[in-house]
XYZ file of C-alpha atoms in Angstrom:
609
model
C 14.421 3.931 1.226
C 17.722 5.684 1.953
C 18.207 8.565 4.636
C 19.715 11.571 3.270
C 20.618 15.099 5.175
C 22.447 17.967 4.184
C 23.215 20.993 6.586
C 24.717 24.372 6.161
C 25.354 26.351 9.316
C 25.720 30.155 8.752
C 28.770 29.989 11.340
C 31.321 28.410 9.230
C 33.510 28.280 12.429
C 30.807 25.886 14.061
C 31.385 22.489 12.604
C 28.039 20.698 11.433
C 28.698 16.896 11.981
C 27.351 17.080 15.182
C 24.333 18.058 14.327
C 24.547 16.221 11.237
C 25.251 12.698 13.301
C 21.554 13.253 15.244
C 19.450 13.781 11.987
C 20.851 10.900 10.820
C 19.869 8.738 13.995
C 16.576 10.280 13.074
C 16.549 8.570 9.885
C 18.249 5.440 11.108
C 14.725 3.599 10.633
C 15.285 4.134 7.003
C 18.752 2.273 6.435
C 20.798 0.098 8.902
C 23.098 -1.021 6.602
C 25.600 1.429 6.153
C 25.879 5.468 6.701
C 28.190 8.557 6.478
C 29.582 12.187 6.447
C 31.180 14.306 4.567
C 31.739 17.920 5.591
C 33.462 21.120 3.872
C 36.164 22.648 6.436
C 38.332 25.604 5.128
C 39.674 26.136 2.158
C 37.096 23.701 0.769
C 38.664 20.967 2.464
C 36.564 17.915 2.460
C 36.695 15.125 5.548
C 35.012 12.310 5.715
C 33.751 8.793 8.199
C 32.207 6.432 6.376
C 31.530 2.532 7.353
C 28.767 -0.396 7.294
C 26.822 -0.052 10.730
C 24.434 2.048 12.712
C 24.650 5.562 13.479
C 25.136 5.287 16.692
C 28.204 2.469 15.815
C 30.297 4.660 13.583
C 29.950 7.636 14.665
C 31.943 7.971 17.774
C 32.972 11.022 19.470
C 36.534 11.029 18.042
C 35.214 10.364 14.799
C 33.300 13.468 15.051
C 35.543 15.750 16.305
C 37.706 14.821 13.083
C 34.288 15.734 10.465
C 35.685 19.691 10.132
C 33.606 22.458 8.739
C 30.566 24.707 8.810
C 28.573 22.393 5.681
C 27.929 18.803 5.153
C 26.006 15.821 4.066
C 24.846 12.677 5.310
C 23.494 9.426 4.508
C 22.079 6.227 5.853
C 21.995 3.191 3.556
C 19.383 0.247 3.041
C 20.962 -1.752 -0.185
C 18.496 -2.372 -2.999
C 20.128 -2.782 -6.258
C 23.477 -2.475 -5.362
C 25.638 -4.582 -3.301
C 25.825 -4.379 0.984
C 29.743 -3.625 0.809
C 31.053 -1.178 2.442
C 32.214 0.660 -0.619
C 28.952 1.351 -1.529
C 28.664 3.277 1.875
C 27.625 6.765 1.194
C 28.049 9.717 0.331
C 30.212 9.424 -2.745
C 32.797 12.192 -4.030
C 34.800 13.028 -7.125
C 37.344 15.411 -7.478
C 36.509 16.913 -10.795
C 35.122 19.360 -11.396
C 35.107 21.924 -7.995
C 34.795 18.797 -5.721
C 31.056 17.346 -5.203
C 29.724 15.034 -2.370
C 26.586 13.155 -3.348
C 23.917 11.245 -1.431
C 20.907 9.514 -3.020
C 17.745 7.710 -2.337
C 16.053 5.927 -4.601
C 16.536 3.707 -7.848
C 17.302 4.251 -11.596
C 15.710 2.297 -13.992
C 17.837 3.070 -17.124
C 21.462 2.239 -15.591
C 22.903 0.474 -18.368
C 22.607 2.981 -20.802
C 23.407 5.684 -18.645
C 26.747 3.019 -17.758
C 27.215 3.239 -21.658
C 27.186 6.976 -21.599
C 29.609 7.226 -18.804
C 32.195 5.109 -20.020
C 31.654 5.391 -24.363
C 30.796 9.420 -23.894
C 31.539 11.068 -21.039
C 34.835 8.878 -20.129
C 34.369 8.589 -16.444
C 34.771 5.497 -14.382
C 32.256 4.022 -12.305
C 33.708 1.929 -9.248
C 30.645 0.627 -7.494
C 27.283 -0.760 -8.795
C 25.572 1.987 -7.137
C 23.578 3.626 -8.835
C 24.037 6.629 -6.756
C 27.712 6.612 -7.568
C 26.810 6.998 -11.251
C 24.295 9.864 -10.935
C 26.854 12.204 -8.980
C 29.069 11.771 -12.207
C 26.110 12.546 -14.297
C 25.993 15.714 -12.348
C 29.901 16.233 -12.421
C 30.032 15.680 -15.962
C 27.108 18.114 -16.560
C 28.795 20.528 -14.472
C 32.543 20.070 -16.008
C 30.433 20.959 -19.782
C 30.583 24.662 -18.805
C 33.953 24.676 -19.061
C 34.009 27.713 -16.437
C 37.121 27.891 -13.739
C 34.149 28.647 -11.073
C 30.670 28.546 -11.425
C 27.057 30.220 -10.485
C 23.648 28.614 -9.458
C 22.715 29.271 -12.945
C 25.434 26.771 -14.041
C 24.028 24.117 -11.113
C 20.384 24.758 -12.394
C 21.049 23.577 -15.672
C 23.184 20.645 -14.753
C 20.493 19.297 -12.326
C 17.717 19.931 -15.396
C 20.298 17.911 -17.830
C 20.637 15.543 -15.209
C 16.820 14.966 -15.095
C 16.403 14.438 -18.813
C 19.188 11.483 -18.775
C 18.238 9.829 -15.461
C 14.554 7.950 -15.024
C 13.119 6.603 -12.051
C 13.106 8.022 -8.544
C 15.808 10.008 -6.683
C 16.099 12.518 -3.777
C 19.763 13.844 -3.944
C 21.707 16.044 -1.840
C 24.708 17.269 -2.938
C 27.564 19.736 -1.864
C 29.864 21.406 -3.594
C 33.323 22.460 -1.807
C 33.557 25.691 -0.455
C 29.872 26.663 -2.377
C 27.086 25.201 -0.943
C 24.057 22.294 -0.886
C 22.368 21.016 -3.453
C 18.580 19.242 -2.808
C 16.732 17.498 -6.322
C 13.985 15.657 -6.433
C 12.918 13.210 -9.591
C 9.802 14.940 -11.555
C 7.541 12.617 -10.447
C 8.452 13.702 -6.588
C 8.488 9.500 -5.702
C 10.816 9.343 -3.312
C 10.572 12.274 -0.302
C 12.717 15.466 0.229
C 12.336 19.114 1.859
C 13.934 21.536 3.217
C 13.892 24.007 6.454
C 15.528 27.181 7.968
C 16.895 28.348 11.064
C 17.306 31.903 12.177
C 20.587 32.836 14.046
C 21.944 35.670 16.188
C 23.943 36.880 12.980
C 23.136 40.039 11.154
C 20.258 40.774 13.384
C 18.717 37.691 13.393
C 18.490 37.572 9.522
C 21.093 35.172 8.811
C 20.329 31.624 8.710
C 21.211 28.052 8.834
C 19.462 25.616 6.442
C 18.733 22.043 6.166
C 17.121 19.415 3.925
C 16.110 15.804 5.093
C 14.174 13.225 3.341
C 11.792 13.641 6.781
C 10.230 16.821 8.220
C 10.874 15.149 12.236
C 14.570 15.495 11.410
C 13.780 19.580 11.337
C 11.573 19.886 14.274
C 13.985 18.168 16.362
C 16.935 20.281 15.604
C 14.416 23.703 15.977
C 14.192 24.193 12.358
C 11.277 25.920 11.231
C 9.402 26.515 7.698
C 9.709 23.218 5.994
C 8.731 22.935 2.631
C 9.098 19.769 -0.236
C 11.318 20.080 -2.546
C 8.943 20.285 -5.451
C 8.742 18.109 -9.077
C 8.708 19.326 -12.301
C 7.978 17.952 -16.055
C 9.858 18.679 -19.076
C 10.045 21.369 -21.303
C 12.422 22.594 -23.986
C 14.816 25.441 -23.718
C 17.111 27.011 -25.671
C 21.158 27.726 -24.536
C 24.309 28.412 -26.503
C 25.836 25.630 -28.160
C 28.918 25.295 -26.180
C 26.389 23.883 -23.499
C 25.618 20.546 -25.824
C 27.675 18.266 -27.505
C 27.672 17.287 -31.310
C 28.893 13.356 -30.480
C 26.428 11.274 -32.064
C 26.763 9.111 -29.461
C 24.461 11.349 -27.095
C 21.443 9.111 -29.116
C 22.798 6.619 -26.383
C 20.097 8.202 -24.299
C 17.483 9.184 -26.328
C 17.971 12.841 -26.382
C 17.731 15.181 -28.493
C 20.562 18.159 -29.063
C 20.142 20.682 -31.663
C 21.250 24.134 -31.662
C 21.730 23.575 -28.043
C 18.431 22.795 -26.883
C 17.562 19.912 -24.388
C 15.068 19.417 -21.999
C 15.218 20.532 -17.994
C 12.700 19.396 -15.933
C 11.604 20.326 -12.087
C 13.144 21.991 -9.057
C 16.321 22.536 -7.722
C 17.628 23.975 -4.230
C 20.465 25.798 -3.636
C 22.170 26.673 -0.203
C 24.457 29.086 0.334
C 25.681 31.168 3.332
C 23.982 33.953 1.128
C 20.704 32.361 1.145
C 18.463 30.400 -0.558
C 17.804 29.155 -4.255
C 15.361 27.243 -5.991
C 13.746 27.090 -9.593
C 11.156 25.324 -10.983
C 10.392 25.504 -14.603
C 6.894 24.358 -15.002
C 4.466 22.717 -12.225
C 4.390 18.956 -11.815
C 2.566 16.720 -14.992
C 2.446 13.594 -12.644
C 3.066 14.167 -9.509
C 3.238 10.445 -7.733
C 5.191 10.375 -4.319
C 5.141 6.866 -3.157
C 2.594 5.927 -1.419
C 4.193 3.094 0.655
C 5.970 5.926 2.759
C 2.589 6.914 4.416
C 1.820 2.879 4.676
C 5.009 2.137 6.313
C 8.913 3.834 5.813
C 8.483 7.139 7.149
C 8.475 7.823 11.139
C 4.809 9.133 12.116
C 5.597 12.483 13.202
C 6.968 13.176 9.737
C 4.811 15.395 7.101
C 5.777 14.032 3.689
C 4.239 16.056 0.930
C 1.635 17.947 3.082
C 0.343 15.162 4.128
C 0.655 14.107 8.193
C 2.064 10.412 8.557
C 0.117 10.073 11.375
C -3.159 11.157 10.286
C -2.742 8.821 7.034
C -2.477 6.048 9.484
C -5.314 6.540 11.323
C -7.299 7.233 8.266
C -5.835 3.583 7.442
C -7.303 1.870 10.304
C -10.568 3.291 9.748
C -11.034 2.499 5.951
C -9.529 -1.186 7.085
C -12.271 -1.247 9.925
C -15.368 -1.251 7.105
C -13.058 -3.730 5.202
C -12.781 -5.864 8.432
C -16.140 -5.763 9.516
C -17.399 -6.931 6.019
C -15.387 -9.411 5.967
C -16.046 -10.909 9.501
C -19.752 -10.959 8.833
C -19.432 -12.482 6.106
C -17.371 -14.694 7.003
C -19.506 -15.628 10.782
C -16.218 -15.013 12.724
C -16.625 -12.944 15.652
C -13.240 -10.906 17.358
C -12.225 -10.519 21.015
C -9.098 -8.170 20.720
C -7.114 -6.624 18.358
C -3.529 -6.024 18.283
C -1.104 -4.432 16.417
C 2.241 -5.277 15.149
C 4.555 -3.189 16.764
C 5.605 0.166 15.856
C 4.208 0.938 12.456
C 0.639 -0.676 12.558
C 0.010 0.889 16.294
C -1.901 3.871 14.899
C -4.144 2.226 12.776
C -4.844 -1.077 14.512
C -6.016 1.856 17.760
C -8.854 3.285 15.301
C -9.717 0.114 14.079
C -10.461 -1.171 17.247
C -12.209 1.774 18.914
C -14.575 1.982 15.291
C -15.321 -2.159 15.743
C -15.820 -1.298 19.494
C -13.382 -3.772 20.392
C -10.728 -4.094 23.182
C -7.136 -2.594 22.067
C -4.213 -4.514 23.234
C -0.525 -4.782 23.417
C 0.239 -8.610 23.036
C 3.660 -8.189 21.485
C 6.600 -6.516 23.406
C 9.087 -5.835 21.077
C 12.940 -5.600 21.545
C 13.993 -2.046 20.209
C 17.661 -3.125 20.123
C 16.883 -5.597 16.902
C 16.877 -3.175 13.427
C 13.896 -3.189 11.212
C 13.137 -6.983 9.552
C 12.144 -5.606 6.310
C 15.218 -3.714 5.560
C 17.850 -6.246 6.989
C 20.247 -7.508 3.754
C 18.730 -11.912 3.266
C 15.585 -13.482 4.098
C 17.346 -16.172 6.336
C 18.403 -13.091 8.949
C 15.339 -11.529 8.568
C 13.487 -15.069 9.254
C 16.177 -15.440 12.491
C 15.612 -12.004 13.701
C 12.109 -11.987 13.928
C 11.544 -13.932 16.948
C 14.454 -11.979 18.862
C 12.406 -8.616 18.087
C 9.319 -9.688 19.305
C 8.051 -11.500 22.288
C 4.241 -12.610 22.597
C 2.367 -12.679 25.948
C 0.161 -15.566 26.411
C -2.766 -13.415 29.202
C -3.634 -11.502 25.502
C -3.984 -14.890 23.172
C -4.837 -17.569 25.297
C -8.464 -18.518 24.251
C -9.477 -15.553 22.276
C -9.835 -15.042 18.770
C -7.247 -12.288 17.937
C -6.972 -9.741 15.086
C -3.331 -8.984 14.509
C -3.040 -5.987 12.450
C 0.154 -5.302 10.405
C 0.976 -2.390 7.915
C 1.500 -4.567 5.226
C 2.444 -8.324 4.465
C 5.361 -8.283 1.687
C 7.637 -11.580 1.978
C 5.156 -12.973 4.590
C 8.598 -13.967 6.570
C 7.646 -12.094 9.787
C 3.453 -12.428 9.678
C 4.223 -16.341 9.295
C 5.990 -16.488 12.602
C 3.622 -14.043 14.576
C 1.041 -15.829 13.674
C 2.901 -19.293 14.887
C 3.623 -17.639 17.754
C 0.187 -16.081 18.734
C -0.795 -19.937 18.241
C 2.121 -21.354 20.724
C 0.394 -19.466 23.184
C -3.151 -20.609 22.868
C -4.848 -18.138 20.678
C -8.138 -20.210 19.381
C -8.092 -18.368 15.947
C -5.628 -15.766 14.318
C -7.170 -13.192 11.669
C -4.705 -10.841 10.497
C -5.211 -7.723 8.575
C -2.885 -5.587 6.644
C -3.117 -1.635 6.394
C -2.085 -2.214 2.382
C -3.277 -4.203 -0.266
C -1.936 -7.419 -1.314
C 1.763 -6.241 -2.650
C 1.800 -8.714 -5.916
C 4.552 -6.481 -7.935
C 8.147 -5.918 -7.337
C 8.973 -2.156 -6.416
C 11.753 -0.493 -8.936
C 12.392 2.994 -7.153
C 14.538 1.997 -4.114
C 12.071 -0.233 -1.819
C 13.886 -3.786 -1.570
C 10.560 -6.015 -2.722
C 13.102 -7.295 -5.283
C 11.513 -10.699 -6.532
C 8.200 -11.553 -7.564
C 8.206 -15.163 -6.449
C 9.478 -13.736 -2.892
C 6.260 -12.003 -2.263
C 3.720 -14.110 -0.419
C 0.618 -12.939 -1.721
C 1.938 -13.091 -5.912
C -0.206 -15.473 -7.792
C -2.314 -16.361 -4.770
C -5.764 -15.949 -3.844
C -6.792 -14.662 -0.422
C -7.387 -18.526 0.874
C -4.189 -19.233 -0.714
C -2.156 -16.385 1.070
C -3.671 -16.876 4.655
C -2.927 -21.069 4.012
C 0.939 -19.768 3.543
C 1.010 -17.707 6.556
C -0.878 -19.982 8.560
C -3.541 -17.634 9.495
C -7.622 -18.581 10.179
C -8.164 -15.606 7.374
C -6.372 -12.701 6.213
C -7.819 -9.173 5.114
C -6.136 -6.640 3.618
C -7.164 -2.879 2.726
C -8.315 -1.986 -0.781
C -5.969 0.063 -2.806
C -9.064 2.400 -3.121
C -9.354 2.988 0.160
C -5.749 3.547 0.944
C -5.481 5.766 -1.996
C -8.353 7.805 0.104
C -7.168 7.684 3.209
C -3.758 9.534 2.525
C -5.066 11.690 -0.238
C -8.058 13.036 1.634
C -5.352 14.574 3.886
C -3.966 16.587 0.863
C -6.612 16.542 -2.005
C -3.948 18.473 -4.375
C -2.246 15.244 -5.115
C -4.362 13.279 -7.948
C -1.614 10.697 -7.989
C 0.491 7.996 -5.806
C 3.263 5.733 -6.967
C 1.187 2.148 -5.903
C 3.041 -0.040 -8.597
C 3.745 -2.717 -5.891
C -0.335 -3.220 -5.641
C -1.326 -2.116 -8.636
C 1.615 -3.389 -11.328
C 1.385 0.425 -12.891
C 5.077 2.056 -13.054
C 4.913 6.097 -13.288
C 7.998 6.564 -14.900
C 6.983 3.822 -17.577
C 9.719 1.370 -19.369
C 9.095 -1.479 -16.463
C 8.493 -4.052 -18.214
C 8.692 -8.168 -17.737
C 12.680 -8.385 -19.340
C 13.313 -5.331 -17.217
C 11.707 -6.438 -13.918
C 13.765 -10.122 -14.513
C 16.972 -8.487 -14.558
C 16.193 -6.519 -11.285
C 15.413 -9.525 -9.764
C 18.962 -11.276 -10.957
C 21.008 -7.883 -9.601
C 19.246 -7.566 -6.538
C 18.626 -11.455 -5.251
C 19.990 -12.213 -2.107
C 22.894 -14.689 -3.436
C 23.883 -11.737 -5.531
C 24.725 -9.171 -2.943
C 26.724 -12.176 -0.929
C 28.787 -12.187 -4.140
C 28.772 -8.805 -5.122
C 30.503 -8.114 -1.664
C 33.174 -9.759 -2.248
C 34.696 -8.426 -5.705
C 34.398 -4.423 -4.356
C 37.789 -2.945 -4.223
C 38.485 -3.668 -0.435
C 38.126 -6.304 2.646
C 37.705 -3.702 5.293
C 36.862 0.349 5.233
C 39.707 1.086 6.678
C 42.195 -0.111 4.166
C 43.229 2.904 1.550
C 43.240 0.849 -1.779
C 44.391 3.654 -4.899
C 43.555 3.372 -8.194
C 46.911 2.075 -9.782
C 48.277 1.710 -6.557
C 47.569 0.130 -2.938
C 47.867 2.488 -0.136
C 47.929 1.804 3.684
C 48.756 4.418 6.644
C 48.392 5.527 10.159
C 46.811 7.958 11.978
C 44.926 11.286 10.863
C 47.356 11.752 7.569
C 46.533 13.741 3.969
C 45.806 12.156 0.680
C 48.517 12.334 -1.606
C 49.558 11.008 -4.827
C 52.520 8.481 -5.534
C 53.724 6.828 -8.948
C 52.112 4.024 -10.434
C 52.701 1.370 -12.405
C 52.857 2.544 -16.196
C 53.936 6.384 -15.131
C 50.136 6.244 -13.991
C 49.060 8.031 -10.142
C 48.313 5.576 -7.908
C 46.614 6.965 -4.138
C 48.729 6.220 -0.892
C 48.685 7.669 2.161
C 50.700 10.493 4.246
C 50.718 9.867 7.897
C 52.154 11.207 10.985
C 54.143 7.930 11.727
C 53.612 6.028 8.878
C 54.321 6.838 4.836
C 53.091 4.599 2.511
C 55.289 4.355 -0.837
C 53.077 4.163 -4.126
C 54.863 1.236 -6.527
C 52.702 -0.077 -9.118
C 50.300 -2.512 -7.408
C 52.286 -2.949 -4.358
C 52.984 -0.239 -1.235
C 55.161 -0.910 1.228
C 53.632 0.253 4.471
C 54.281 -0.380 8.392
C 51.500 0.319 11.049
C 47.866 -0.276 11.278
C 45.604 0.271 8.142
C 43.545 3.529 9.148
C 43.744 6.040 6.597
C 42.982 7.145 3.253
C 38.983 5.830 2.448
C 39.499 3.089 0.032
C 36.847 4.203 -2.468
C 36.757 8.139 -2.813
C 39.893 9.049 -1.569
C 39.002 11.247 0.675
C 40.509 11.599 5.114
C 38.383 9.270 6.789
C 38.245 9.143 10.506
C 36.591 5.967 11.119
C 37.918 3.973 13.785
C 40.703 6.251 14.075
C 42.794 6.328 17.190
């Protein structure tokens, strides 16, 4: 459920974190946790501000002025799997080969053997438990096999198509290479969301351009970009290279792939962004196309189009399909309505066309603070069960007496319907229905969507009765996965497919199964993040911690390398009025500790004075 945003301005003299800093506040709804920038200066020079926070927190004016260059990539987190340090703050970098910048949203599903590959065939160090961290050195080490001192697109294309066959679940990466260009990928099954726009200039006649891909469409129209498209999926098929593109280590079987006579699989499309244009290749059309279908429900922003397909219009469609379901259920049932109301922001659309289909009065009976992030995404249950009642506020003229339909996007944990409901009873609402835009979610979701635990979710292993007795509702109704499967594919009849595993228990990408889905639960419980925080590398991203060797510095100073312990390199720092020495473990260092990033290595101007 990651933002990600890459941007490559035809005026390499015109730097792009600007620009780069408001899509991201576009996509803040997607991750609060943590976010960042990287951007290519001159020279390939990379620079970087990284930190846990908002957008609008991090990102300071002096910050920006420090993010150099004409290309760069963003990225705003939402922890699933891995842990909510900061050094899991995105995007990642390595050095080798050419120098690559990755950002990622989404969730792998076959980590530990890819984790086996890295370290028993490959030989490259993972620092994090991101999973993002470990498909950027997929796509390094792909890239390094060409053995080339500088590469072409045709070298990218086929290390994004190796990178496909080796990784499985869903991912929508941007990368950027220094001093080459942007990178956009999409998984084959397309789960996760990812496109791309252009911008004419005053250049060349008005035929150069600037380009940009987003996981949303909004972030485009805001910034005047025009032309988007999705980055499209793909399926496998085999092809044939020379052999110095595979490797004869029998330990490739780690991953189930075959290499003879240097064939392998490549699978869907890749996007290339230059200063000379455009890329992209494809090799064959989509065999299950299945973009999530929980984006339309709730995680994208409404004026986003996400796969053709209008987030707005799905919603409405939503509250239509769930006005049959609701008006089946009340007569049935003998209960009559007097209002609806939604849940603010996401259910607004739908709960509208519910109400004017029912012929009932539409009301807003919650006022919501917009200075509280988004419950669903915040890191434990206990803030998310603490936050809820300082985001909204109900008012008592809209419940007192009346039987009220609350309508919701979806009910997941159950934390936040629970206390609106309470709190539409504190203030004298007779009887609460509520009704959710989605079906009962009953399954945890494994491609980046934190509905980690089975026994978290409110409606698993309960009836209806059972679920509205836990929330503390008169009756609850939810939509049929049939018709929300309707409503957002009559807007794009093309798609045959959507990723509904949470409802449904079906995984596209296959291999989910019961030992798999336990462990997810273990790595990604809250208890585990708490502890996973606290054995990263560093207690603050500001302090420069080297590999081998401890480094802490002032000011705006360059990376450089001192001696380790061993004859080994550690990482300290070079600063205006401070120099770090490297020695072993321990650096001897005077002045504050704003420096040298403490996971890639890379300038970061965080908090810098």
């Amino acid at each position: 459920m990651c933002g990600i945003l890459g941007l490559l301005l035809h005026d390499a003299t015109v730097n792009a974190a600007p620009e780069i800093c408001e899509g991201l506040s576009l996509l803040q709804h997607r991750g609060q946790d943590a976010c960042g920038i990287v951007t290519c200066g001159p020279r390939g020079r990379l620079y970087q501000c990284k930190a846990n926070g908002m957008v609008r927190d991090v990102f300071t004016q002096d910050a920006v002025v420090r993010l150099i260059g004409g290309m760069g990539i963003g990225h705003v987190r939402y922890p699933t799997a891995g842990s909510s340090h900061h050094a899991e703050a995105q995007p990642f970098y390595v050095n080798s080969p050419y120098g690559i910048t990755f950002a990622h949203n989404g969730n792998l599903i076959n980590t530990p053997a890819l984790l086996q590959f890295m370290d028993a065939v490959a030989h490259r160090h993972i620092n994090t438990s991101s999973d993002s961290e470990l498909l950027l050195n997929i796509f390094a080490d792909n890239l390094n096999d060409t053995g080339k001192f500088r590469i072409n697109e045709e070298d990218i294309f086929v290390a994004v198509g190796r990178l496909m066959t080796q990784a499985r679940g869903a991912y929508a990466c941007v990368a950027m290479l220094a001093g080459f260009g942007i990178i956009a990928f999409r998984d084959p099954n397309g789960i996760r969301p990812l496109g791309f726009a252009c911008r004419a200039t005053a250049a060349q006649g008005g035929s150069a351009k600037d380009w940009l891909c987003a996981s949303e469409s909004a972030v485009a129209d805001v910034a005047g970009f025009i032309d988007w498209e999705d980055v499209r999926p793909g399926t496998p098929e085999t092809i044939f290279l020379p052999c110095t593109m595979c490797r004869t280590s029998p330990q490739k079987t780690i991953l189930n792939i075959e290499y003879f006579f240097g064939a392998f699989f490549i699978v869907g499309e890749a996007v290339i962004m230059t200063r000379s244009g455009m890329s992209r290749r494809q090799v064959v059309p989509a065999a299950t196309f299945a973009p999530d279908i929980f984006e339309y429900v709730y995680l994208a922003r409404p004026d986003s189009v996400i796969d053709g397909i209008s987030v707005y219009r799905s919603r409405m469609a939503m509250g239509n399909a769930l006005a049959r379901e609701v008006q089946r259920v009340l007569t049935e049932k003998g209960i009559s309505v007097d209002v609806v109301i939604p849940v603010p922001d996401t259910s607004r659309v739908a709960a509208l066309n519910l109400a004017q289909a029912l012929g009932l009065p539409y009301r807003e009976g919650f006022v919501k603070n917009r200075y509280v992030g988004r419950t669903f995404i915040m890191p434990d249950q206990q803030m998310r069960k603490k936050n809820v009642r300082k985001k909204l506020n109900a008012m008592a003229l809209e419940f007192v007496d009346k039987n009220v339909l609350i309508v919701d996007d979806s009910i997941v944990r159950g934390t936040t319907s629970r206390e609106i409901i309470q709190m539409a009873k504190d203030v004298g609402a007779k009887k609460v229905i509520m009704a959710s835009c989605a079906p009962p979610i009953r399954y945890p979701n494994v491609y980046g969507i934190d509905m980690p635990s089975r026994t978290e979710l409110v409606a698993h292993g309960r009836t209806m009765e059972e679920v509205a007795e836990a929330l503390g509702a008169d009756l609850v109704i939810f939509q049929t996965l049939e018709d929300l499967v309707a409503s957002v594919r009559g807007l794009n009849p093309s798609i045959e497919k959507f990723e509904c595993s949470v409802f449904s228990g079906e995984y596209v990408t296959g291999s989910v199964d019961n030992a798999y889905l336990d462990h997810l639960e273990n790595i990604r419980s809250d208890n585990m993040k708490s502890k996973a925080g606290t054995g990263a590398m560093a207690a603050s991203p500001t302090v420069a911690d080297g590999i081998n060797g401890h480094g802490k510095g002032e000011g705006a100073g360059e990376v450089e390398l001192g001696k380790g312990a061993g004859g080994k390199r550690g990482m300290g720092c070079r600063a205006a009025e401070s120099k770090a020495e490297g020695d072993g473990d321990n650096v001897r260092s005077s002045g504050a500790v704003d420096g040298v990033d403490d996971t890639i290595g890379l300038h970061n101007s965080w908090k810098l004075s």
